[in-house]
Tab-separated table of C-alpha atoms and ligand atoms in Angstrom:
chain	number	residue	atom	x	y	z
A	8	MET	CA	-0.106	0.352	-0.110
A	9	SER	CA	1.150	3.280	-0.208
A	10	SER	CA	2.838	5.495	1.836
A	11	ARG	CA	-0.410	7.012	2.736
A	12	GLU	CA	-1.630	3.365	4.018
A	13	LYS	CA	-2.028	4.950	8.252
A	14	GLU	CA	-4.168	8.200	7.248
A	15	TYR	CA	-6.257	6.180	5.893
A	16	SER	CA	-9.904	5.339	6.763
A	17	PHE	CA	-11.091	0.948	8.115
A	18	ASP	CA	-13.377	0.128	4.510
A	19	THR	CA	-9.777	1.779	2.678
A	20	ILE	CA	-7.191	0.114	4.899
A	21	ALA	CA	-9.313	-3.227	4.113
A	22	LEU	CA	-8.570	-3.330	0.473
A	23	HIS	CA	-5.832	-2.242	-0.072
A	24	GLY	CA	-4.023	-2.638	3.343
A	25	GLY	CA	-0.431	-4.415	4.765
A	26	TYR	CA	0.001	-5.288	0.512
A	27	ASP	CA	2.076	-3.085	-2.484
A	28	PRO	CA	1.626	-5.110	-5.796
A	29	LYS	CA	4.448	-3.975	-7.465
A	30	GLU	CA	6.502	-4.434	-4.302
A	31	ASP	CA	4.793	-7.177	-3.060
A	32	GLY	CA	3.892	-10.016	-5.568
A	33	ASN	CA	5.180	-9.367	-9.767
A	34	GLY	CA	2.029	-6.678	-10.071
A	35	ALA	CA	-0.841	-9.388	-9.729
A	36	ARG	CA	-3.299	-7.011	-7.615
A	37	ALA	CA	-4.873	-9.848	-5.976
A	38	VAL	CA	-2.969	-11.088	-3.493
A	39	PRO	CA	-1.043	-13.920	-4.085
A	40	ILE	CA	-1.178	-17.307	-2.443
A	41	TYR	CA	2.256	-18.952	-1.559
A	42	GLN	CA	1.128	-22.374	-1.013
A	43	THR	CA	4.652	-23.167	-0.448
A	44	THR	CA	6.750	-24.916	2.548
A	45	SER	CA	9.770	-23.226	2.407
A	46	TYR	CA	12.330	-20.839	0.264
A	47	LEU	CA	15.028	-20.204	-0.625
A	48	PHE	CA	18.070	-19.086	0.233
A	49	ASN	CA	20.518	-16.463	-1.210
A	50	ASP	CA	23.526	-19.008	0.587
A	51	ALA	CA	24.978	-20.579	3.644
A	52	ASP	CA	25.123	-17.313	5.570
A	53	HIS	CA	22.042	-15.935	4.806
A	54	ALA	CA	20.888	-19.377	5.675
A	55	ALA	CA	22.771	-18.821	8.783
A	56	ARG	CA	21.726	-15.370	9.580
A	57	LEU	CA	18.272	-15.878	8.787
A	58	PHE	CA	18.369	-18.893	10.975
A	59	ALA	CA	20.362	-16.087	13.862
A	60	LEU	CA	17.284	-13.503	12.465
A	61	GLU	CA	20.086	-11.203	12.105
A	62	GLU	CA	18.226	-10.521	9.240
A	63	ALA	CA	14.903	-11.040	8.394
A	64	GLY	CA	13.365	-13.082	6.162
A	65	ASP	CA	11.413	-16.250	5.207
A	66	ILE	CA	11.901	-20.153	6.028
A	67	TYR	CA	9.507	-22.233	6.627
A	68	THR	CA	5.796	-21.408	6.333
A	69	ARG	CA	5.324	-23.260	9.946
A	70	ILE	CA	7.115	-19.990	11.385
A	71	GLY	CA	5.996	-17.609	8.310
A	72	ASN	CA	4.489	-16.781	5.747
A	73	PRO	CA	4.281	-13.837	2.475
A	74	THR	CA	-0.047	-15.041	2.029
A	75	HIS	CA	-0.316	-14.231	5.924
A	76	ALA	CA	2.080	-11.446	6.630
A	77	VAL	CA	-0.327	-9.399	4.282
A	78	PHE	CA	-3.302	-10.438	6.405
A	79	GLU	CA	-1.450	-10.277	9.866
A	80	LYS	CA	-0.461	-6.266	8.407
A	81	ARG	CA	-4.058	-5.360	8.179
A	82	ILE	CA	-5.530	-6.547	10.306
A	83	ALA	CA	-3.495	-4.756	13.410
A	84	THR	CA	-3.977	-2.466	11.060
A	85	LEU	CA	-7.378	-2.512	11.494
A	86	GLU	CA	-7.205	-3.008	14.866
A	87	GLY	CA	-4.622	0.189	16.135
A	88	GLY	CA	-2.046	-2.564	16.875
A	89	GLU	CA	1.326	-2.806	15.582
A	90	ALA	CA	1.496	-6.824	14.993
A	91	ALA	CA	-0.078	-9.838	14.382
A	92	LEU	CA	0.201	-13.674	14.028
A	93	ALA	CA	-1.700	-15.239	12.018
A	94	THR	CA	-2.785	-18.866	13.282
A	95	SER	CA	-4.771	-22.380	12.090
A	96	SER	CA	-7.743	-22.101	14.615
A	97	GLY	CA	-9.423	-18.918	17.408
A	98	MET	CA	-8.208	-22.066	20.276
A	99	ALA	CA	-5.324	-21.971	18.961
A	100	ALA	CA	-3.883	-18.517	18.686
A	101	ILE	CA	-5.380	-18.266	22.880
A	102	ASN	CA	-3.071	-20.830	23.588
A	103	LEU	CA	-0.596	-19.566	22.292
A	104	ALA	CA	-0.853	-15.969	23.494
A	105	ALA	CA	-1.391	-17.450	26.819
A	106	LEU	CA	1.811	-19.745	26.905
A	107	THR	CA	4.006	-17.049	24.968
A	108	LEU	CA	2.553	-14.780	28.833
A	109	ALA	CA	1.998	-17.636	31.002
A	110	GLU	CA	5.652	-18.855	31.425
A	111	GLU	CA	7.559	-17.719	34.952
A	112	LYS	CA	4.484	-16.523	36.026
A	113	LYS	CA	1.413	-19.070	35.951
A	114	GLU	CA	-2.354	-17.685	36.749
A	115	ILE	CA	-4.810	-16.630	34.772
A	116	VAL	CA	-7.923	-13.878	35.198
A	117	CYS	CA	-10.634	-14.793	33.022
A	118	SER	CA	-13.788	-13.355	32.328
A	119	LYS	CA	-16.012	-16.188	33.632
A	120	TYR	CA	-18.782	-15.115	29.803
A	121	VAL	CA	-16.091	-16.900	27.571
A	122	TYR	CA	-16.068	-19.464	24.730
A	123	GLY	CA	-16.658	-22.801	26.148
A	124	GLY	CA	-13.863	-23.790	24.359
A	125	THR	CA	-11.524	-20.965	26.259
A	126	TYR	CA	-12.936	-21.312	29.181
A	127	HIS	CA	-12.316	-25.736	29.060
A	128	LEU	CA	-8.613	-24.737	28.045
A	129	PHE	CA	-7.941	-22.394	30.643
A	130	ALA	CA	-10.019	-24.625	33.653
A	131	GLU	CA	-8.830	-27.931	32.290
A	132	THR	CA	-6.041	-28.334	29.461
A	133	LEU	CA	-3.746	-25.326	31.090
A	134	PRO	CA	-3.849	-26.435	34.576
A	135	LYS	CA	-1.685	-30.316	33.047
A	136	TYR	CA	0.991	-27.608	32.335
A	137	GLY	CA	1.077	-25.447	35.380
A	138	ILE	CA	-1.330	-22.564	34.930
A	139	LYS	CA	-3.959	-22.672	36.110
A	140	THR	CA	-6.623	-20.529	36.010
A	141	LYS	CA	-9.589	-18.511	38.685
A	142	PHE	CA	-12.953	-17.403	36.696
A	143	VAL	CA	-14.026	-13.648	37.553
A	144	ASP	CA	-17.520	-11.506	37.627
A	145	PRO	CA	-16.847	-9.471	34.432
A	146	HIS	CA	-18.403	-6.374	35.347
A	147	ASN	CA	-17.700	-6.249	39.249
A	148	PHE	CA	-14.236	-5.014	39.480
A	149	GLU	CA	-13.521	-5.828	42.843
A	150	GLU	CA	-13.899	-9.002	41.337
A	151	TRP	CA	-10.998	-8.285	39.353
A	152	GLU	CA	-8.550	-6.772	41.497
A	153	LYS	CA	-9.019	-9.513	44.043
A	154	ALA	CA	-8.288	-12.523	42.207
A	155	ILE	CA	-4.658	-11.147	41.264
A	156	ASN	CA	-1.393	-12.085	42.966
A	157	ASP	CA	1.841	-11.887	42.495
A	158	ASN	CA	1.519	-15.551	40.297
A	159	THR	CA	-0.715	-13.753	37.534
A	160	ALA	CA	0.462	-13.902	34.432
A	161	PHE	CA	-2.393	-11.651	32.735
A	162	LEU	CA	-6.184	-11.359	32.460
A	163	TYR	CA	-8.522	-12.595	29.757
A	164	LEU	CA	-12.080	-11.140	28.657
A	165	GLU	CA	-13.773	-11.804	26.058
A	166	SER	CA	-17.096	-8.749	24.448
A	167	PRO	CA	-19.680	-9.748	23.435
A	168	GLY	CA	-19.462	-12.783	26.083
A	169	ASN	CA	-20.814	-15.732	23.399
A	170	PRO	CA	-23.363	-16.824	23.736
A	171	THR	CA	-24.537	-14.365	26.642
A	172	LEU	CA	-23.517	-11.826	25.210
A	173	ASP	CA	-22.730	-8.944	28.242
A	174	ILE	CA	-20.609	-6.579	27.151
A	175	VAL	CA	-17.862	-6.072	29.561
A	176	ASP	CA	-15.961	-2.501	30.122
A	177	ILE	CA	-12.497	-2.511	29.227
A	178	GLN	CA	-11.004	-0.242	29.860
A	179	LYS	CA	-11.617	-0.598	33.353
A	180	VAL	CA	-10.258	-3.767	33.133
A	181	ALA	CA	-7.475	-2.262	31.631
A	182	ASN	CA	-6.668	-0.292	33.812
A	183	ILE	CA	-6.378	-2.332	36.908
A	184	ALA	CA	-4.258	-4.480	34.635
A	185	HIS	CA	-1.961	-2.386	33.897
A	186	LYS	CA	-1.959	-1.152	37.624
A	187	TYR	CA	-0.782	-4.224	38.232
A	188	ASP	CA	1.792	-4.283	34.924
A	189	LEU	CA	-0.448	-6.927	33.022
A	190	LYS	CA	-1.333	-7.500	29.556
A	191	LEU	CA	-5.547	-7.663	29.040
A	192	VAL	CA	-6.214	-9.443	26.881
A	193	VAL	CA	-9.287	-10.080	24.649
A	194	ASP	CA	-11.657	-11.684	22.886
A	195	ASN	CA	-12.211	-9.658	20.253
A	196	THR	CA	-14.667	-11.985	17.780
A	197	PHE	CA	-17.775	-10.801	17.778
A	198	CYS	CA	-17.562	-7.786	17.393
A	199	THR	CA	-14.905	-8.363	14.101
A	200	PRO	CA	-12.507	-4.757	14.148
A	201	TYR	CA	-14.936	-2.641	12.413
A	202	LEU	CA	-17.470	-2.991	15.171
A	203	SER	CA	-15.912	-2.258	18.320
A	204	GLN	CA	-11.355	-1.637	18.612
A	205	PRO	CA	-10.329	-3.026	21.927
A	206	ILE	CA	-7.047	-1.271	21.515
A	207	LYS	CA	-8.688	1.989	22.237
A	208	PHE	CA	-9.443	1.374	25.373
A	209	GLY	CA	-6.424	-0.111	26.791
A	210	ALA	CA	-6.170	-3.426	26.195
A	211	ASP	CA	-2.472	-4.759	25.181
A	212	ILE	CA	-3.485	-8.167	22.754
A	213	VAL	CA	-6.700	-9.414	20.886
A	214	ILE	CA	-7.687	-13.052	19.991
A	215	HIS	CA	-9.921	-13.752	16.957
A	216	SER	CA	-10.933	-16.717	15.760
A	217	ALA	CA	-11.104	-15.848	12.056
A	218	THR	CA	-13.122	-18.005	11.487
A	219	LYS	CA	-16.381	-16.164	12.137
A	220	TYR	CA	-16.600	-12.850	10.634
A	221	ILE	CA	-13.381	-11.951	9.653
A	222	GLY	CA	-13.599	-15.809	7.282
A	223	GLY	CA	-17.089	-14.672	7.229
A	224	HIS	CA	-18.993	-17.532	4.298
A	225	GLY	CA	-18.122	-20.671	6.600
A	226	SER	CA	-15.301	-22.053	4.999
A	227	SER	CA	-11.807	-21.338	7.184
A	228	ILE	CA	-11.194	-22.396	10.184
A	229	GLY	CA	-8.706	-20.199	11.889
A	230	GLY	CA	-7.340	-17.519	14.876
A	231	VAL	CA	-4.995	-14.666	15.011
A	232	ILE	CA	-3.531	-12.729	17.444
A	233	VAL	CA	-2.631	-9.084	17.349
A	234	GLY	CA	-0.511	-7.263	19.998
A	235	PRO	CA	3.132	-5.592	19.987
A	236	GLU	CA	5.840	-5.755	17.526
A	237	ASP	CA	7.592	-7.480	20.598
A	238	PHE	CA	4.881	-9.824	21.751
A	239	ILE	CA	4.474	-11.069	18.634
A	240	LEU	CA	8.120	-11.732	17.315
A	241	LYS	CA	8.604	-13.265	20.803
A	242	GLY	CA	5.974	-15.898	19.922
A	243	ARG	CA	6.741	-16.597	16.658
A	244	VAL	CA	10.196	-18.116	17.119
A	245	GLU	CA	8.863	-19.455	21.000
A	246	GLY	CA	5.423	-20.876	21.077
A	247	TYR	CA	4.191	-20.720	16.982
A	248	ARG	CA	7.675	-22.607	15.930
A	249	ASP	CA	8.064	-25.153	18.894
A	250	THR	CA	4.518	-26.115	18.577
A	251	GLY	CA	2.868	-25.963	15.189
A	252	PRO	CA	0.016	-24.154	14.688
A	253	ALA	CA	0.557	-22.230	12.200
A	254	ALA	CA	-1.965	-21.339	9.339
A	255	SER	CA	-2.661	-22.806	5.757
A	256	PRO	CA	-2.065	-20.259	3.801
A	257	PHE	CA	-4.777	-20.695	1.668
A	258	ASN	CA	-7.151	-19.937	4.409
A	259	THR	CA	-4.874	-16.517	5.209
A	260	TRP	CA	-6.129	-16.129	0.979
A	261	ILE	CA	-9.948	-16.262	1.743
A	262	PHE	CA	-9.517	-14.606	5.380
A	263	ILE	CA	-7.767	-11.615	2.709
A	264	GLN	CA	-10.771	-11.468	1.408
A	265	GLY	CA	-13.165	-11.648	3.976
A	266	LEU	CA	-11.517	-7.962	5.674
A	267	GLU	CA	-12.465	-7.275	1.815
A	268	THR	CA	-16.185	-6.689	3.060
A	269	LEU	CA	-15.829	-6.863	6.170
A	270	SER	CA	-18.034	-3.444	7.010
A	271	LEU	CA	-20.734	-4.038	4.175
A	272	ARG	CA	-21.483	-7.299	6.244
A	273	MET	CA	-21.005	-5.820	9.578
A	274	GLU	CA	-23.515	-3.909	8.683
A	275	LYS	CA	-25.831	-5.815	7.496
A	276	HIS	CA	-25.188	-8.477	9.920
A	277	SER	CA	-26.070	-5.508	12.711
A	278	ASP	CA	-28.844	-4.103	11.214
A	279	ASN	CA	-30.541	-7.408	10.475
A	280	ALA	CA	-29.826	-8.813	13.877
A	281	LEU	CA	-31.506	-6.047	15.235
A	282	GLU	CA	-34.560	-6.215	13.891
A	283	VAL	CA	-34.844	-10.170	14.246
A	284	ALA	CA	-34.661	-8.903	18.678
A	285	LYS	CA	-36.969	-6.603	18.184
A	286	TRP	CA	-39.431	-9.011	16.404
A	287	LEU	CA	-38.436	-11.320	19.004
A	288	GLU	CA	-38.584	-9.562	21.726
A	289	ALA	CA	-42.506	-9.081	20.791
A	290	HIS	CA	-43.566	-12.574	20.443
A	291	PRO	CA	-45.200	-14.141	23.208
A	292	GLN	CA	-43.830	-17.708	22.796
A	293	VAL	CA	-39.899	-15.771	23.709
A	294	GLU	CA	-39.373	-15.309	27.522
A	295	TRP	CA	-36.563	-13.450	26.997
A	296	VAL	CA	-34.390	-11.804	24.513
A	297	ARG	CA	-30.382	-10.520	25.107
A	298	TYR	CA	-29.081	-8.718	21.786
A	299	PRO	CA	-26.663	-5.646	22.891
A	300	GLY	CA	-28.676	-3.204	20.795
A	301	LEU	CA	-31.859	-3.100	22.633
A	302	GLU	CA	-32.854	-1.643	25.999
A	303	SER	CA	-33.598	-3.715	27.799
A	304	HIS	CA	-30.181	-4.957	27.692
A	305	PRO	CA	-28.269	-4.669	30.821
A	306	HIS	CA	-24.921	-3.069	28.698
A	307	HIS	CA	-26.542	-1.347	26.383
A	308	GLU	CA	-25.235	1.934	27.188
A	309	LEU	CA	-21.794	0.515	27.410
A	310	ALA	CA	-22.135	-1.554	24.151
A	311	LYS	CA	-22.665	2.226	22.435
A	312	LYS	CA	-19.818	3.482	23.777
A	313	GLN	CA	-17.667	0.487	23.255
A	314	GLN	CA	-19.070	-0.741	19.454
A	315	LYS	CA	-19.816	1.516	16.114
A	316	LYS	CA	-22.799	-1.348	16.256
A	317	PHE	CA	-24.290	-4.778	18.048
A	318	GLY	CA	-22.910	-7.069	16.044
A	319	GLY	CA	-25.133	-10.277	14.769
A	320	MET	CA	-25.189	-12.391	17.708
A	321	LEU	CA	-28.093	-12.765	20.457
A	322	CYS	CA	-29.095	-15.212	22.190
A	323	PHE	CA	-33.473	-15.400	23.683
A	324	GLY	CA	-34.875	-17.579	26.283
A	325	ILE	CA	-37.675	-19.654	24.586
A	326	LYS	CA	-41.581	-20.439	26.989
A	327	GLY	CA	-41.886	-23.947	26.802
A	328	GLY	CA	-38.304	-24.635	28.214
A	329	PHE	CA	-36.084	-26.952	26.356
A	330	ASP	CA	-38.365	-28.825	24.780
A	331	ALA	CA	-40.034	-26.059	23.111
A	332	GLY	CA	-36.540	-24.757	22.213
A	333	LYS	CA	-36.228	-28.627	20.149
A	334	GLN	CA	-38.699	-28.439	18.382
A	335	LEU	CA	-38.058	-25.124	17.313
A	336	ILE	CA	-34.990	-26.087	16.154
A	337	ASN	CA	-35.875	-29.213	14.473
A	338	ASN	CA	-39.089	-27.354	12.777
A	339	VAL	CA	-35.947	-24.261	11.037
A	340	GLU	CA	-35.745	-24.578	7.126
A	341	LEU	CA	-33.873	-21.437	6.222
A	342	CYS	CA	-30.920	-21.282	9.449
A	343	SER	CA	-28.190	-23.604	9.578
A	344	LEU	CA	-28.335	-26.377	12.963
A	345	LEU	CA	-24.652	-26.229	13.131
A	346	ALA	CA	-21.583	-25.630	15.211
A	347	ASN	CA	-20.012	-21.853	14.511
A	348	VAL	CA	-21.457	-18.902	14.093
A	349	GLY	CA	-20.717	-15.113	12.007
A	350	ASP	CA	-21.123	-16.784	8.054
A	351	THR	CA	-23.065	-15.224	5.775
A	352	ARG	CA	-25.813	-17.182	6.424
A	353	THR	CA	-27.994	-17.014	9.744
A	354	LEU	CA	-27.134	-20.007	12.227
A	355	ILE	CA	-28.839	-21.377	14.904
A	356	ILE	CA	-27.878	-23.899	18.701
A	357	HIS	CA	-28.379	-25.021	21.648
A	358	PRO	CA	-25.041	-24.005	23.463
A	359	SER	CA	-26.196	-25.972	26.669
A	360	SER	CA	-26.752	-29.265	24.845
A	361	THR	CA	-23.707	-28.086	22.359
A	362	THR	CA	-20.501	-25.800	22.545
A	363	HIS	CA	-20.640	-25.415	25.679
A	364	GLU	CA	-22.340	-29.029	26.796
A	365	GLN	CA	-18.280	-29.268	27.604
A	366	LEU	CA	-19.363	-27.713	31.059
A	367	SER	CA	-20.513	-28.521	34.099
A	368	GLU	CA	-24.078	-28.166	34.895
A	369	GLU	CA	-22.966	-25.642	37.814
A	370	GLU	CA	-20.287	-24.255	35.662
A	371	GLN	CA	-23.600	-23.498	32.928
A	372	THR	CA	-25.860	-21.687	35.621
A	373	THR	CA	-22.438	-19.786	36.654
A	374	ALA	CA	-21.826	-18.698	32.911
A	375	GLY	CA	-25.219	-17.519	32.455
A	376	ILE	CA	-26.204	-20.414	29.861
A	377	THR	CA	-30.071	-22.094	30.681
A	378	GLU	CA	-31.637	-24.567	29.640
A	379	ASN	CA	-34.107	-23.246	28.424
A	380	LEU	CA	-31.074	-19.680	25.453
A	381	ILE	CA	-31.181	-20.449	21.746
A	382	ARG	CA	-28.277	-18.207	20.501
A	383	LEU	CA	-29.229	-17.225	16.800
A	384	SER	CA	-25.766	-16.020	14.290
A	385	ILE	CA	-28.097	-13.907	12.322
A	386	GLY	CA	-26.727	-13.716	8.658
A	387	ILE	CA	-26.818	-11.193	6.008
A	388	GLU	CA	-30.466	-13.012	3.855
A	389	ASN	CA	-32.794	-10.456	3.853
A	390	VAL	CA	-34.075	-10.141	7.340
A	391	GLU	CA	-38.255	-10.583	6.048
A	392	ASP	CA	-37.356	-14.335	5.106
A	393	ILE	CA	-35.411	-15.251	8.909
A	394	ILE	CA	-38.552	-14.029	9.995
A	395	GLY	CA	-40.397	-15.899	8.243
A	396	ASP	CA	-38.540	-19.084	8.797
A	397	LEU	CA	-38.551	-18.398	12.500
A	398	GLU	CA	-42.294	-18.094	12.655
A	399	GLN	CA	-43.559	-20.867	10.501
A	400	ALA	CA	-41.458	-22.553	13.422
A	401	PHE	CA	-42.684	-20.892	16.290
A	402	ASN	CA	-46.396	-22.005	14.886
A	403	LYS	CA	-45.903	-25.856	14.623
A	404	ILE	CA	-44.346	-25.872	18.320
A	405	GLU	CA	-47.317	-28.929	20.623
A	406	GLY	CA	-47.953	-28.737	23.820
B	512	LCS	N1	-13.554	-17.519	20.593
B	512	LCS	C1	-14.657	-17.004	20.165
B	512	LCS	C2	-15.994	-15.311	20.867
B	512	LCS	C3	-15.326	-18.515	20.153
B	512	LCS	O1	-16.382	-18.401	20.112
B	512	LCS	C4	-14.998	-19.479	19.150
B	512	LCS	C5	-15.233	-20.428	18.212
B	512	LCS	C6	-13.068	-19.479	19.595
B	512	LCS	C7	-12.553	-18.501	19.972
B	512	LCS	C8	-12.389	-20.840	18.880
B	512	LCS	O2	-12.280	-20.726	17.862
B	512	LCS	P1	-11.854	-21.589	16.852
B	512	LCS	O3	-10.653	-22.186	17.412
B	512	LCS	O4	-13.105	-22.108	16.496
B	512	LCS	O5	-11.705	-20.851	15.408
B	512	LCS	N2	-16.985	-21.177	19.153
B	512	LCS	C9	-16.852	-21.481	18.160
B	512	LCS	C10	-19.168	-21.243	18.027
B	512	LCS	O6	-19.987	-20.874	19.193
B	512	LCS	N3	-19.735	-22.617	18.132
B	512	LCS	O7	-18.290	-23.448	17.082
B	512	LCS	C11	-17.721	-22.857	17.166
């Protein structure tokens, strides 16, 4: 891109950031896919200099790749961060960030409203390797502070949380982290940098499951970590190189395509979801609706401050408990029943028996996941068709 890259607006960076066709791609206007494992060295001394990190350059795709580099530079600029590292999945990004931060100090302090896979990694898997986690109510700032001790490695939160859609005050938690000289890691998957840039509110490191809105079309698993240059370099040459969570060049190419239309999609996801949320809120078979764009959402004012719009995710409690929910899920025709979010298409799921089933009943209750909670990831179809599908599915519920 040109020397004016930093001055361009979001939409322009999303299309051009991190890539100069002449310098980086033999004139190819679209970013090329470098589908290669390794790169020629000029001579033995050049090879030795690259391995010794005395000179920057590509060595092997487990450590870096020119297609990844475009995606990494572009997302880093969009998030307002210095650098980024593309990983094979969102979980790989979270694990790598944790391994890179938790070296001598071994405790994570984490919001209890996080994706079930993240909860399981922190609560069950990392403890086997000596890294433990204290889960806190993210809205209780005293709880965050009380959980910090000399062994704390970093603070972690997700906003909006999956699936309860809690909006956490990033600035307040960042202030607590910085008071103790700790880094705050924020999973920004549901917002994407188009709706919110956590670094502006004081976050130090941002995580994405690129599988979701960044890829946007439900085709590729991947993740990314955005953060300070020294942190990303350390992650790349240590954990990334040693444990092997490298992204696939084809997938980072898909994520580049996704970034190019991200703002358009997030606008439509958000507008559609607000309409569906309002419709559900007025529906007689619905007990409650959680959508950050509704005035009834407990963190609506914070969402307005922290986000450009309110995103495509919503959840609701159906009257008649999970039996009615099961019927609704079985009756939909346009909505897809599957374990993903952030697709162009509308998706539906019952988290308690699927995405969060790794959590015990007690853990689910603590994480705000009730048995009658249905999660919708609203797509970019015509909104009348989405509502029409839900309506016919509600109408068929018996009992
Ligand atoms: N962070 C959030 C907020 C997520 O929702 C997910 C996956 C991840 C991280 C992990 O990313 P992955 O490794 O899958 O790329 N959430 C899923 C969900 O709600 N249903 O299926 C996956």
